[in-house]
């Protein structure tokens, strides 16, 4: 809520500033194609003042595959990434360099499968079980997440250009596991499975932000 209030307040102030000095700057709209650590996509940016612009983008199509070892269980899965964003950009020198802040709307999820590394037995929370399988879902971030960054645009004048941006997005890690096999309905087993979820969440939550890096080409009208 605080981030939202700060963004709205800053946007209101900058738009007021734009109204008072409209004679010194012609607003413009830029569209672009981009690629980065949240995928591939497109963006549109309205520079309504020499020191401010409003930018929206959407990216998708990026998949990371990987594995993670926990006790004698190896979890493997593909992380599908997509994200949209709405940001307010501030050009402190009225030039090409800008600071940006806003909200991202990510969907970063992986469906994982756990395999035993010890002859078919699984160790969960220090207890050993003979299971058919362990499966689950890992969510790195979803919903609305705050974002801050900095960037550079080659020009705000009409024509082609390029841009780059570096930033960080907050994460919100969640792990959900299920298992099949004998004894999985037992309350003690379920408690140990929940403990395994918490352990995986704590390990994944060590990365409290997700790095965002973007390169793109654009055209300004």
CSV table of C-alpha atoms in Angstrom, one decimal:
chain,number,residue,atom,x,y,z
A,1,UNK,CA,0.0,0.0,0.0
A,2,UNK,CA,2.9,2.4,0.8
A,3,UNK,CA,4.5,1.7,-2.6
A,4,UNK,CA,1.2,2.3,-4.3
A,5,UNK,CA,0.7,5.7,-2.4
A,6,UNK,CA,4.2,6.8,-3.2
A,7,UNK,CA,3.8,5.9,-6.9
A,8,UNK,CA,0.4,7.7,-7.2
A,9,UNK,CA,1.8,10.8,-5.4
A,10,UNK,CA,4.9,11.0,-7.6
A,11,UNK,CA,2.8,10.5,-10.7
A,12,UNK,CA,0.4,13.3,-9.7
A,13,UNK,CA,3.3,15.7,-9.0
A,14,UNK,CA,5.0,15.0,-12.3
A,15,UNK,CA,1.8,15.3,-14.3
A,16,UNK,CA,1.2,18.7,-12.7
A,17,UNK,CA,4.7,19.7,-13.6
A,18,UNK,CA,4.1,18.6,-17.1
A,19,UNK,CA,1.0,20.8,-17.4
A,20,UNK,CA,2.9,23.8,-16.2
A,21,UNK,CA,5.8,23.4,-18.7
A,22,UNK,CA,4.0,21.8,-21.7
A,23,UNK,CA,5.3,24.5,-23.9
A,24,UNK,CA,8.9,23.3,-23.4
A,25,UNK,CA,8.4,19.6,-24.2
A,26,UNK,CA,6.3,17.7,-26.8
A,27,UNK,CA,5.0,14.5,-25.4
A,28,UNK,CA,5.5,11.3,-27.4
A,29,UNK,CA,4.7,7.7,-27.5
A,30,UNK,CA,7.2,4.9,-27.9
A,31,UNK,CA,6.6,1.2,-28.8
A,32,UNK,CA,9.2,-1.5,-28.6
A,33,UNK,CA,10.1,-5.1,-28.6
A,34,UNK,CA,12.2,-6.5,-25.8
A,35,UNK,CA,13.9,-9.6,-24.4
A,36,UNK,CA,15.2,-10.3,-20.9
A,37,UNK,CA,15.1,-12.3,-17.8
A,38,UNK,CA,11.3,-12.3,-17.7
A,39,UNK,CA,11.0,-13.4,-21.4
A,40,UNK,CA,10.2,-11.9,-24.7
A,41,UNK,CA,7.6,-9.3,-25.4
A,42,UNK,CA,6.5,-5.8,-26.2
A,43,UNK,CA,6.1,-2.4,-24.4
A,44,UNK,CA,4.5,1.0,-24.8
A,45,UNK,CA,5.8,4.2,-23.1
A,46,UNK,CA,4.2,7.6,-23.0
A,47,UNK,CA,6.7,10.4,-22.2
A,48,UNK,CA,4.4,13.1,-21.1
A,49,UNK,CA,7.1,15.4,-19.6
A,50,UNK,CA,10.8,15.8,-20.2
A,51,UNK,CA,11.4,14.2,-16.8
A,52,UNK,CA,8.7,11.6,-16.7
A,53,UNK,CA,7.0,8.8,-18.6
A,54,UNK,CA,4.6,6.0,-18.0
A,55,UNK,CA,5.5,2.6,-19.3
A,56,UNK,CA,3.7,-0.7,-19.6
A,57,UNK,CA,5.0,-4.0,-20.9
A,58,UNK,CA,4.4,-7.7,-21.2
A,59,UNK,CA,6.9,-10.6,-21.5
A,60,UNK,CA,6.5,-14.4,-21.7
A,61,UNK,CA,8.0,-17.5,-23.3
A,62,UNK,CA,11.0,-18.0,-21.0
A,63,UNK,CA,11.6,-21.5,-19.4
A,64,UNK,CA,14.4,-22.4,-17.0
A,65,UNK,CA,15.0,-26.0,-16.2
A,66,UNK,CA,16.9,-27.1,-13.2
A,67,UNK,CA,17.1,-29.4,-10.2
A,68,UNK,CA,17.6,-29.1,-6.4
A,69,UNK,CA,18.8,-31.7,-3.9
A,70,UNK,CA,17.2,-31.9,-0.5
A,71,UNK,CA,18.4,-34.7,1.8
A,72,UNK,CA,18.1,-37.8,-0.5
A,73,UNK,CA,15.5,-36.3,-2.7
A,74,UNK,CA,16.3,-34.6,-6.0
A,75,UNK,CA,13.6,-32.2,-7.3
A,76,UNK,CA,13.5,-31.5,-11.0
A,77,UNK,CA,11.2,-29.2,-13.0
A,78,UNK,CA,10.8,-26.4,-15.5
A,79,UNK,CA,10.2,-22.9,-14.3
A,80,UNK,CA,7.8,-21.0,-16.7
A,81,UNK,CA,8.1,-17.3,-16.5
A,82,UNK,CA,5.8,-14.5,-17.7
A,83,UNK,CA,5.2,-11.0,-16.4
A,84,UNK,CA,3.5,-7.7,-17.1
A,85,UNK,CA,4.5,-4.4,-15.6
A,86,UNK,CA,3.2,-0.8,-15.1
A,87,UNK,CA,6.0,1.7,-14.2
A,88,UNK,CA,6.6,5.4,-13.7
A,89,UNK,CA,9.9,6.5,-15.1
A,90,UNK,CA,11.8,9.5,-13.9
A,91,UNK,CA,14.5,11.2,-15.9
A,92,UNK,CA,16.5,13.2,-13.4
A,93,UNK,CA,18.6,15.0,-16.0
A,94,UNK,CA,15.8,15.3,-18.6
A,95,UNK,CA,17.9,13.2,-20.9
A,96,UNK,CA,18.3,9.5,-21.6
A,97,UNK,CA,19.0,8.0,-18.2
A,98,UNK,CA,16.0,7.2,-16.0
A,99,UNK,CA,15.0,5.7,-12.7
A,100,UNK,CA,11.8,3.6,-12.6
A,101,UNK,CA,9.4,2.2,-10.0
A,102,UNK,CA,6.0,0.4,-10.2
A,103,UNK,CA,4.3,-2.9,-10.0
A,104,UNK,CA,4.9,-6.2,-11.8
A,105,UNK,CA,2.4,-8.9,-12.3
A,106,UNK,CA,4.4,-12.1,-12.6
A,107,UNK,CA,3.6,-15.7,-13.1
A,108,UNK,CA,6.6,-17.8,-12.2
A,109,UNK,CA,5.8,-21.4,-11.5
A,110,UNK,CA,7.4,-24.8,-11.8
A,111,UNK,CA,5.9,-28.2,-11.5
A,112,UNK,CA,8.5,-30.4,-9.9
A,113,UNK,CA,9.0,-34.2,-9.5
A,114,UNK,CA,11.1,-35.6,-6.7
A,115,UNK,CA,13.2,-38.7,-7.3
A,116,UNK,CA,15.0,-40.7,-4.7
A,117,UNK,CA,18.8,-40.9,-4.7
A,118,UNK,CA,18.9,-43.7,-2.1
A,119,UNK,CA,17.4,-46.9,-3.6
A,120,UNK,CA,13.8,-45.8,-3.8
A,121,UNK,CA,13.4,-44.4,-0.3
A,122,UNK,CA,12.6,-40.8,0.5
A,123,UNK,CA,13.8,-38.8,3.5
A,124,UNK,CA,11.3,-36.2,4.6
A,125,UNK,CA,12.0,-34.1,7.7
A,126,UNK,CA,14.5,-36.7,8.9
A,127,UNK,CA,12.1,-39.6,8.4
A,128,UNK,CA,12.5,-42.3,5.7
A,129,UNK,CA,9.6,-43.5,3.6
A,130,UNK,CA,9.1,-45.9,0.7
A,131,UNK,CA,7.0,-43.9,-1.8
A,132,UNK,CA,5.8,-44.2,-5.4
A,133,UNK,CA,6.4,-40.6,-6.2
A,134,UNK,CA,6.7,-37.0,-4.8
A,135,UNK,CA,5.4,-34.2,-6.9
A,136,UNK,CA,4.7,-30.5,-6.3
A,137,UNK,CA,4.5,-26.9,-7.5
A,138,UNK,CA,7.0,-24.2,-6.8
A,139,UNK,CA,5.9,-20.6,-7.1
A,140,UNK,CA,8.6,-18.0,-7.1
A,141,UNK,CA,6.3,-15.0,-7.6
A,142,UNK,CA,2.7,-14.2,-8.6
A,143,UNK,CA,0.1,-11.6,-8.0
A,144,UNK,CA,1.3,-8.0,-7.6
A,145,UNK,CA,5.0,-7.4,-6.8
A,146,UNK,CA,6.8,-4.1,-6.3
A,147,UNK,CA,9.6,-3.3,-8.7
A,148,UNK,CA,12.4,-0.7,-8.9
A,149,UNK,CA,15.1,-0.2,-11.5
A,150,UNK,CA,17.1,2.1,-13.7
A,151,UNK,CA,17.5,2.3,-17.4
A,152,UNK,CA,18.7,4.2,-20.5
A,153,UNK,CA,17.0,5.1,-23.8
A,154,UNK,CA,19.0,6.2,-26.8
A,155,UNK,CA,16.6,9.0,-27.7
A,156,UNK,CA,13.1,10.4,-27.0
A,157,UNK,CA,12.8,11.9,-30.5
A,158,UNK,CA,10.9,10.4,-33.4
A,159,UNK,CA,12.5,7.4,-35.1
A,160,UNK,CA,14.1,4.1,-34.1
A,161,UNK,CA,16.2,3.6,-31.0
A,162,UNK,CA,17.1,1.1,-28.4
A,163,UNK,CA,16.9,0.8,-24.6
A,164,UNK,CA,18.1,-1.2,-21.7
A,165,UNK,CA,17.0,-1.6,-18.1
A,166,UNK,CA,18.2,-3.3,-14.9
A,167,UNK,CA,16.0,-3.8,-11.8
A,168,UNK,CA,14.7,-6.1,-9.1
A,169,UNK,CA,11.3,-7.5,-8.4
A,170,UNK,CA,10.2,-8.9,-5.0
A,171,UNK,CA,9.5,-12.6,-4.8
A,172,UNK,CA,6.8,-14.5,-2.9
A,173,UNK,CA,7.9,-18.1,-2.7
A,174,UNK,CA,5.4,-20.9,-2.1
A,175,UNK,CA,5.9,-24.7,-2.2
A,176,UNK,CA,3.1,-27.3,-2.4
A,177,UNK,CA,4.0,-31.1,-2.3
A,178,UNK,CA,2.0,-34.3,-2.7
A,179,UNK,CA,3.0,-37.9,-2.5
A,180,UNK,CA,1.7,-41.3,-3.5
A,181,UNK,CA,2.4,-44.6,-1.9
A,182,UNK,CA,1.6,-46.6,1.3
A,183,UNK,CA,1.2,-44.6,4.5
A,184,UNK,CA,0.8,-41.2,2.8
A,185,UNK,CA,-2.5,-40.6,4.5
A,186,UNK,CA,-1.0,-40.9,7.9
A,187,UNK,CA,-1.0,-37.7,10.0
A,188,UNK,CA,2.7,-38.0,10.9
A,189,UNK,CA,3.6,-38.4,7.3
A,190,UNK,CA,1.6,-35.3,6.3
A,191,UNK,CA,3.3,-33.3,9.1
A,192,UNK,CA,6.7,-34.3,7.7
A,193,UNK,CA,5.6,-33.5,4.2
A,194,UNK,CA,4.6,-30.0,5.3
A,195,UNK,CA,8.0,-29.6,7.1
A,196,UNK,CA,9.6,-30.6,3.8
A,197,UNK,CA,7.6,-27.8,2.1
A,198,UNK,CA,8.8,-25.3,4.6
A,199,UNK,CA,12.4,-26.3,4.2
A,200,UNK,CA,12.2,-25.9,0.4
A,201,UNK,CA,10.5,-22.5,0.9
A,202,UNK,CA,13.2,-21.3,3.2
A,203,UNK,CA,15.9,-22.4,0.8
A,204,UNK,CA,14.2,-20.7,-2.2
A,205,UNK,CA,13.4,-17.6,-0.2
A,206,UNK,CA,17.1,-16.8,0.3
A,207,UNK,CA,16.7,-15.0,-3.0
A,208,UNK,CA,14.2,-12.4,-1.8
A,209,UNK,CA,14.2,-10.5,-5.2
A,210,UNK,CA,14.3,-11.6,-8.8
A,211,UNK,CA,16.8,-9.8,-11.1
A,212,UNK,CA,15.2,-8.1,-14.1
A,213,UNK,CA,17.5,-7.3,-17.1
A,214,UNK,CA,16.0,-6.0,-20.4
A,215,UNK,CA,17.3,-5.1,-23.8
A,216,UNK,CA,15.1,-3.8,-26.6
A,217,UNK,CA,14.6,-1.8,-29.8
A,218,UNK,CA,11.9,0.9,-30.1
A,219,UNK,CA,10.2,3.4,-32.4
A,220,UNK,CA,9.1,6.8,-31.2
A,221,UNK,CA,6.2,8.6,-32.9
